[in-house]
Amino acid sequence: MPSTQSADINLYNQFAVESQISHHGLNPQESIVLIEPTDPSVATVSTSHVLATINEHASSTALILLPGVQYYTGQYFDIKTITAHAHSRGLLIGWDLAHAVGNVDVHLHDWDVDFAAWCNYKYVNSGPGAIGGLFVHEKHGKVNLEAIEEGKVGYRPRLSGWWGGDKVARFQMGNNFVPIPGAAGFQVGNPSALAQTAVIASLEVFAQTSMEAIRAKSFKLTGFLENLLLQPPNQGTSNPYHIITPPNPKERGAQLSVRLEPGMLKGVMNELEAAGVVVDERKPDVIRVAPAPLYNTFTEVWQFVKIFREACEKANSGQTMEANGSIMEDGGKEGKGWSQVK
């Protein structure tokens, strides 16, 4: 974290970092650099812009945090290139892989990523409240026992916890912390056994295939969705929406973010929910659609687009049904218990 008022952090998901900066007596408004699109009409951020921002602030940067896949647009960042550039400027870089794990193939060790963290309730299908995941490059997880015996630290400083301590000495209840080598040494408390069960069950399904196969199907499945969405509803007419996710399949995961014309979101979401279609909304006008290659089918994609087009037509004509709210934003219909889910 920054040690001076001028230190900068580049990131998207910032709440945790803001609290850490405030904890150290610094001002988040002065200590964080957000990387935002250069063109207001384009929602994505180019790799060149990321690299240029790193160069601009390198001398005062303590840490770079970026998303592997950006939650709003679905853009898949060039983790390998950006990580190498950060290291060329002597900077530590971490990645938020919440929307990347189980969605795209990542090679964190080979790409020399310093660290990464993620949740498992999205593409890893372990449900809300599931335990998260952590990657720490082995160069940051080494433990020098000789140095520790000499009274030196012998490992990279961290927020230490009992569960990250050496298993042999864990129940000796000594006062000297000796971490487990690797990412395990950064654990603080033991995870819930029930929560682990959900993750294990999901990973057993993933183990029956490979990320290479999942990614190959994802290219086809999301490509099929994109092709259907881009077709005009009738000859000589245009769609009341456009896709803000990168068109290059290698620059995205399964997700397509669809921006509706102003005023359509509520009506379209009401119709989709009434039809039993679960997608995600981001106000004021974006719907995120993510066919998961592990279990969604091409038939389901075709059915979705048909229902979505009908919902758009009704929203444009003002014929959409009323609803008490949306599942994601307002807690949804009380009769279905969505407010309790929220």
mmCIF file of C-alpha atoms in Angstrom, residues 15-252:
data_model
loop_
_atom_site.group_PDB
_atom_site.id
_atom_site.type_symbol
_atom_site.label_atom_id
_atom_site.label_comp_id
_atom_site.label_asym_id
_atom_site.label_seq_id
_atom_site.Cartn_x
_atom_site.Cartn_y
_atom_site.Cartn_z
ATOM 1 C CA PHE A 15 -13.700 -0.518 -2.023
ATOM 2 C CA ALA A 16 -11.222 -2.777 -0.233
ATOM 3 C CA VAL A 17 -8.323 -0.629 -1.367
ATOM 4 C CA GLU A 18 -10.053 2.600 -0.328
ATOM 5 C CA SER A 19 -10.525 1.257 3.194
ATOM 6 C CA GLN A 20 -6.900 0.133 3.351
ATOM 7 C CA ILE A 21 -5.676 3.540 2.189
ATOM 8 C CA SER A 22 -7.858 5.294 4.769
ATOM 9 C CA HIS A 23 -6.579 2.895 7.435
ATOM 10 C CA HIS A 24 -3.063 4.122 6.687
ATOM 11 C CA GLY A 25 -4.133 7.745 7.073
ATOM 12 C CA LEU A 26 -4.118 8.603 3.369
ATOM 13 C CA ASN A 27 -6.782 10.106 1.147
ATOM 14 C CA PRO A 28 -8.233 7.625 -1.403
ATOM 15 C CA GLN A 29 -9.108 10.529 -3.706
ATOM 16 C CA GLU A 30 -5.422 11.363 -3.962
ATOM 17 C CA SER A 31 -3.998 7.855 -3.793
ATOM 18 C CA ILE A 32 -5.970 5.985 -6.461
ATOM 19 C CA VAL A 33 -5.671 6.221 -10.225
ATOM 20 C CA LEU A 34 -8.640 4.803 -12.125
ATOM 21 C CA ILE A 35 -8.066 3.584 -15.669
ATOM 22 C CA GLU A 36 -11.112 4.615 -17.677
ATOM 23 C CA PRO A 37 -12.039 4.569 -21.391
ATOM 24 C CA THR A 38 -10.550 7.407 -23.426
ATOM 25 C CA ASP A 39 -13.562 7.575 -25.748
ATOM 26 C CA PRO A 40 -16.961 8.101 -24.033
ATOM 27 C CA SER A 41 -18.672 6.217 -26.867
ATOM 28 C CA VAL A 42 -16.533 3.101 -26.289
ATOM 29 C CA ALA A 43 -16.901 1.238 -23.005
ATOM 30 C CA THR A 44 -13.719 -0.827 -23.242
ATOM 31 C CA VAL A 45 -10.118 0.066 -22.414
ATOM 32 C CA SER A 46 -7.298 -0.661 -24.825
ATOM 33 C CA THR A 47 -4.126 -2.410 -23.718
ATOM 34 C CA SER A 48 -2.095 0.536 -24.998
ATOM 35 C CA HIS A 49 -4.043 2.894 -22.724
ATOM 36 C CA VAL A 50 -3.400 0.635 -19.711
ATOM 37 C CA LEU A 51 0.319 0.537 -20.486
ATOM 38 C CA ALA A 52 0.446 4.307 -21.015
ATOM 39 C CA THR A 53 -1.275 4.914 -17.666
ATOM 40 C CA ILE A 54 1.216 2.639 -15.930
ATOM 41 C CA ASN A 55 4.066 4.594 -17.505
ATOM 42 C CA GLU A 56 2.559 7.918 -16.477
ATOM 43 C CA HIS A 57 2.268 6.978 -12.807
ATOM 44 C CA ALA A 58 5.035 4.386 -12.422
ATOM 45 C CA SER A 59 7.280 6.549 -10.252
ATOM 46 C CA SER A 60 4.574 6.975 -7.598
ATOM 47 C CA THR A 61 2.773 3.638 -7.829
ATOM 48 C CA ALA A 62 2.855 1.073 -5.039
ATOM 49 C CA LEU A 63 0.484 -1.519 -6.476
ATOM 50 C CA ILE A 64 -1.541 -2.213 -9.617
ATOM 51 C CA LEU A 65 -4.883 -4.016 -9.345
ATOM 52 C CA LEU A 66 -6.864 -4.868 -12.452
ATOM 53 C CA PRO A 67 -9.697 -7.224 -13.446
ATOM 54 C CA GLY A 68 -8.925 -10.210 -15.631
ATOM 55 C CA VAL A 69 -12.387 -9.854 -17.172
ATOM 56 C CA GLN A 70 -14.099 -6.513 -16.600
ATOM 57 C CA TYR A 71 -17.494 -7.122 -14.989
ATOM 58 C CA TYR A 72 -19.443 -4.445 -16.884
ATOM 59 C CA THR A 73 -18.240 -4.929 -20.458
ATOM 60 C CA GLY A 74 -16.953 -8.507 -20.354
ATOM 61 C CA GLN A 75 -13.588 -7.369 -21.755
ATOM 62 C CA TYR A 76 -10.786 -9.906 -21.218
ATOM 63 C CA PHE A 77 -7.575 -8.013 -20.545
ATOM 64 C CA ASP A 78 -4.181 -9.041 -21.877
ATOM 65 C CA ILE A 79 -2.906 -10.263 -18.517
ATOM 66 C CA LYS A 80 0.415 -11.512 -19.862
ATOM 67 C CA THR A 81 1.372 -8.276 -21.637
ATOM 68 C CA ILE A 82 0.225 -5.943 -18.868
ATOM 69 C CA THR A 83 1.936 -7.993 -16.161
ATOM 70 C CA ALA A 84 5.225 -8.018 -18.071
ATOM 71 C CA HIS A 85 5.011 -4.258 -18.575
ATOM 72 C CA ALA A 86 4.301 -3.634 -14.895
ATOM 73 C CA HIS A 87 7.324 -5.712 -13.939
ATOM 74 C CA SER A 88 9.495 -3.822 -16.426
ATOM 75 C CA ARG A 89 8.685 -0.710 -14.361
ATOM 76 C CA GLY A 90 9.447 -2.509 -11.108
ATOM 77 C CA LEU A 91 5.799 -2.672 -10.016
ATOM 78 C CA LEU A 92 3.798 -5.322 -8.193
ATOM 79 C CA ILE A 93 0.572 -6.293 -9.956
ATOM 80 C CA GLY A 94 -2.444 -8.309 -8.842
ATOM 81 C CA TRP A 95 -5.527 -9.444 -10.720
ATOM 82 C CA ASP A 96 -9.184 -9.773 -9.726
ATOM 83 C CA LEU A 97 -10.289 -12.950 -11.520
ATOM 84 C CA ALA A 98 -13.884 -13.067 -10.268
ATOM 85 C CA HIS A 99 -15.244 -13.064 -13.838
ATOM 86 C CA ALA A 100 -12.319 -14.971 -15.350
ATOM 87 C CA VAL A 101 -11.970 -18.198 -13.356
ATOM 88 C CA GLY A 102 -13.953 -20.982 -15.007
ATOM 89 C CA ASN A 103 -14.617 -18.644 -17.930
ATOM 90 C CA VAL A 104 -11.278 -18.108 -19.695
ATOM 91 C CA ASP A 105 -8.010 -19.985 -19.592
ATOM 92 C CA VAL A 106 -5.389 -18.233 -17.464
ATOM 93 C CA HIS A 107 -1.762 -19.232 -16.888
ATOM 94 C CA LEU A 108 -0.851 -17.219 -13.833
ATOM 95 C CA HIS A 109 2.500 -18.811 -13.044
ATOM 96 C CA ASP A 110 3.687 -18.816 -16.653
ATOM 97 C CA TRP A 111 2.623 -15.170 -17.030
ATOM 98 C CA ASP A 112 4.583 -14.291 -13.864
ATOM 99 C CA VAL A 113 1.519 -12.815 -12.144
ATOM 100 C CA ASP A 114 2.384 -11.689 -8.598
ATOM 101 C CA PHE A 115 -0.985 -12.573 -7.099
ATOM 102 C CA ALA A 116 -4.633 -13.012 -7.981
ATOM 103 C CA ALA A 117 -7.885 -13.518 -6.091
ATOM 104 C CA TRP A 118 -11.346 -14.618 -7.135
ATOM 105 C CA CYS A 119 -14.739 -15.810 -5.986
ATOM 106 C CA ASN A 120 -16.106 -19.209 -6.988
ATOM 107 C CA TYR A 121 -19.819 -18.449 -7.155
ATOM 108 C CA LYS A 122 -19.864 -17.289 -10.781
ATOM 109 C CA TYR A 123 -18.503 -19.576 -13.496
ATOM 110 C CA VAL A 124 -17.274 -22.116 -10.963
ATOM 111 C CA ASN A 125 -20.942 -22.509 -9.974
ATOM 112 C CA SER A 126 -20.469 -22.895 -6.218
ATOM 113 C CA GLY A 127 -23.246 -20.541 -5.136
ATOM 114 C CA PRO A 128 -23.349 -17.303 -3.106
ATOM 115 C CA GLY A 129 -21.140 -17.423 -0.038
ATOM 116 C CA ALA A 130 -18.741 -19.966 -1.527
ATOM 117 C CA ILE A 131 -15.112 -19.698 -0.480
ATOM 118 C CA GLY A 132 -12.834 -17.709 -2.762
ATOM 119 C CA GLY A 133 -9.510 -18.548 -4.305
ATOM 120 C CA LEU A 134 -6.020 -17.078 -4.073
ATOM 121 C CA PHE A 135 -2.911 -17.360 -6.224
ATOM 122 C CA VAL A 136 0.462 -16.159 -4.995
ATOM 123 C CA HIS A 137 3.480 -16.616 -7.241
ATOM 124 C CA GLU A 138 6.003 -18.973 -5.733
ATOM 125 C CA LYS A 139 8.638 -16.227 -5.625
ATOM 126 C CA HIS A 140 6.489 -14.416 -3.052
ATOM 127 C CA GLY A 141 5.665 -17.540 -1.074
ATOM 128 C CA LYS A 142 9.139 -18.790 -0.234
ATOM 129 C CA VAL A 143 9.977 -19.436 3.418
ATOM 130 C CA ASN A 144 13.576 -19.265 4.669
ATOM 131 C CA LEU A 145 13.667 -21.416 7.804
ATOM 132 C CA GLU A 146 17.316 -20.623 8.505
ATOM 133 C CA ALA A 147 16.566 -16.906 8.574
ATOM 134 C CA ILE A 148 13.604 -17.493 10.887
ATOM 135 C CA GLU A 149 15.801 -19.521 13.263
ATOM 136 C CA GLU A 150 18.224 -16.579 13.335
ATOM 137 C CA GLY A 151 15.415 -14.288 14.447
ATOM 138 C CA LYS A 152 14.851 -12.725 11.042
ATOM 139 C CA VAL A 153 11.511 -12.575 9.212
ATOM 140 C CA GLY A 154 12.414 -15.116 6.502
ATOM 141 C CA TYR A 155 9.262 -14.616 4.442
ATOM 142 C CA ARG A 156 7.307 -11.897 2.666
ATOM 143 C CA PRO A 157 5.390 -9.773 5.225
ATOM 144 C CA ARG A 158 1.646 -10.384 5.249
ATOM 145 C CA LEU A 159 -1.455 -10.255 7.441
ATOM 146 C CA SER A 160 -0.680 -13.512 9.206
ATOM 147 C CA GLY A 161 -3.224 -15.950 10.601
ATOM 148 C CA TRP A 162 -3.141 -19.250 12.435
ATOM 149 C CA TRP A 163 -4.463 -21.223 9.454
ATOM 150 C CA GLY A 164 -1.546 -20.066 7.321
ATOM 151 C CA GLY A 165 1.023 -21.347 9.808
ATOM 152 C CA ASP A 166 3.179 -24.418 9.384
ATOM 153 C CA LYS A 167 0.997 -27.490 9.977
ATOM 154 C CA VAL A 168 3.683 -29.312 11.967
ATOM 155 C CA ALA A 169 3.943 -26.473 14.480
ATOM 156 C CA ARG A 170 0.309 -25.322 14.330
ATOM 157 C CA PHE A 171 -0.845 -27.138 17.457
ATOM 158 C CA GLN A 172 2.322 -26.507 19.447
ATOM 159 C CA MET A 173 0.783 -23.102 20.211
ATOM 160 C CA GLY A 174 4.096 -21.266 19.971
ATOM 161 C CA ASN A 175 4.375 -17.507 19.575
ATOM 162 C CA ASN A 176 6.556 -17.568 16.464
ATOM 163 C CA PHE A 177 4.649 -17.604 13.167
ATOM 164 C CA VAL A 178 6.172 -19.783 10.453
ATOM 165 C CA PRO A 179 4.059 -19.706 7.280
ATOM 166 C CA ILE A 180 3.303 -22.600 4.977
ATOM 167 C CA PRO A 181 5.267 -22.070 1.740
ATOM 168 C CA GLY A 182 3.209 -20.766 -1.164
ATOM 169 C CA ALA A 183 -0.269 -19.261 -1.249
ATOM 170 C CA ALA A 184 -1.401 -21.449 1.656
ATOM 171 C CA GLY A 185 0.787 -19.376 3.954
ATOM 172 C CA PHE A 186 -1.379 -16.331 3.271
ATOM 173 C CA GLN A 187 -4.501 -17.944 4.735
ATOM 174 C CA VAL A 188 -5.873 -16.380 7.896
ATOM 175 C CA GLY A 189 -8.730 -18.584 9.138
ATOM 176 C CA ASN A 190 -9.978 -22.028 8.201
ATOM 177 C CA PRO A 191 -12.759 -22.090 5.565
ATOM 178 C CA SER A 192 -16.204 -23.522 6.131
ATOM 179 C CA ALA A 193 -16.345 -27.261 5.471
ATOM 180 C CA LEU A 194 -19.831 -26.920 3.962
ATOM 181 C CA ALA A 195 -18.694 -24.112 1.648
ATOM 182 C CA GLN A 196 -15.733 -26.203 0.536
ATOM 183 C CA THR A 197 -18.081 -29.046 -0.382
ATOM 184 C CA ALA A 198 -19.828 -26.891 -3.001
ATOM 185 C CA VAL A 199 -16.530 -25.873 -4.576
ATOM 186 C CA ILE A 200 -15.207 -29.445 -4.580
ATOM 187 C CA ALA A 201 -18.388 -30.728 -6.242
ATOM 188 C CA SER A 202 -18.049 -28.112 -8.970
ATOM 189 C CA LEU A 203 -14.342 -28.757 -9.522
ATOM 190 C CA GLU A 204 -15.052 -32.467 -9.900
ATOM 191 C CA VAL A 205 -17.257 -31.569 -12.885
ATOM 192 C CA PHE A 206 -14.547 -29.293 -14.322
ATOM 193 C CA ALA A 207 -12.058 -32.163 -13.914
ATOM 194 C CA GLN A 208 -14.082 -34.212 -16.408
ATOM 195 C CA THR A 209 -13.130 -31.768 -19.163
ATOM 196 C CA SER A 210 -10.499 -29.059 -19.646
ATOM 197 C CA MET A 211 -10.433 -25.276 -19.841
ATOM 198 C CA GLU A 212 -9.209 -25.662 -23.408
ATOM 199 C CA ALA A 213 -12.381 -27.567 -24.333
ATOM 200 C CA ILE A 214 -14.593 -25.217 -22.335
ATOM 201 C CA ARG A 215 -13.024 -22.191 -24.010
ATOM 202 C CA ALA A 216 -13.416 -23.745 -27.461
ATOM 203 C CA LYS A 217 -17.128 -24.264 -26.900
ATOM 204 C CA SER A 218 -17.425 -20.786 -25.406
ATOM 205 C CA PHE A 219 -16.052 -19.252 -28.597
ATOM 206 C CA LYS A 220 -18.771 -21.009 -30.583
ATOM 207 C CA LEU A 221 -21.601 -20.476 -28.095
ATOM 208 C CA THR A 222 -21.031 -16.769 -27.489
ATOM 209 C CA GLY A 223 -20.240 -16.291 -31.164
ATOM 210 C CA PHE A 224 -23.613 -17.828 -32.005
ATOM 211 C CA LEU A 225 -25.308 -15.510 -29.518
ATOM 212 C CA GLU A 226 -23.514 -12.501 -31.010
ATOM 213 C CA ASN A 227 -24.453 -13.467 -34.555
ATOM 214 C CA LEU A 228 -28.147 -13.799 -33.658
ATOM 215 C CA LEU A 229 -28.196 -10.521 -31.728
ATOM 216 C CA LEU A 230 -26.558 -8.582 -34.557
ATOM 217 C CA GLN A 231 -29.149 -9.624 -37.120
ATOM 218 C CA PRO A 232 -31.732 -6.839 -37.649
ATOM 219 C CA PRO A 233 -35.307 -7.754 -36.624
ATOM 220 C CA ASN A 234 -36.673 -6.915 -40.100
ATOM 221 C CA GLN A 235 -35.263 -5.769 -43.391
ATOM 222 C CA GLY A 236 -34.521 -2.056 -43.316
ATOM 223 C CA THR A 237 -34.778 -1.808 -39.510
ATOM 224 C CA SER A 238 -32.155 -1.621 -36.786
ATOM 225 C CA ASN A 239 -31.888 -3.206 -33.372
ATOM 226 C CA PRO A 240 -32.802 -1.087 -30.320
ATOM 227 C CA TYR A 241 -29.517 -2.101 -28.684
ATOM 228 C CA HIS A 242 -25.846 -2.615 -29.372
ATOM 229 C CA ILE A 243 -23.139 -4.872 -27.944
ATOM 230 C CA ILE A 244 -20.404 -3.115 -25.936
ATOM 231 C CA THR A 245 -18.273 -6.233 -25.396
ATOM 232 C CA PRO A 246 -15.226 -6.551 -27.693
ATOM 233 C CA PRO A 247 -16.090 -8.344 -30.964
ATOM 234 C CA ASN A 248 -12.774 -10.226 -30.933
ATOM 235 C CA PRO A 249 -13.485 -13.580 -29.185
ATOM 236 C CA LYS A 250 -9.979 -13.594 -27.714
ATOM 237 C CA GLU A 251 -10.723 -10.306 -25.932
ATOM 238 C CA ARG A 252 -13.801 -11.554 -24.076
#
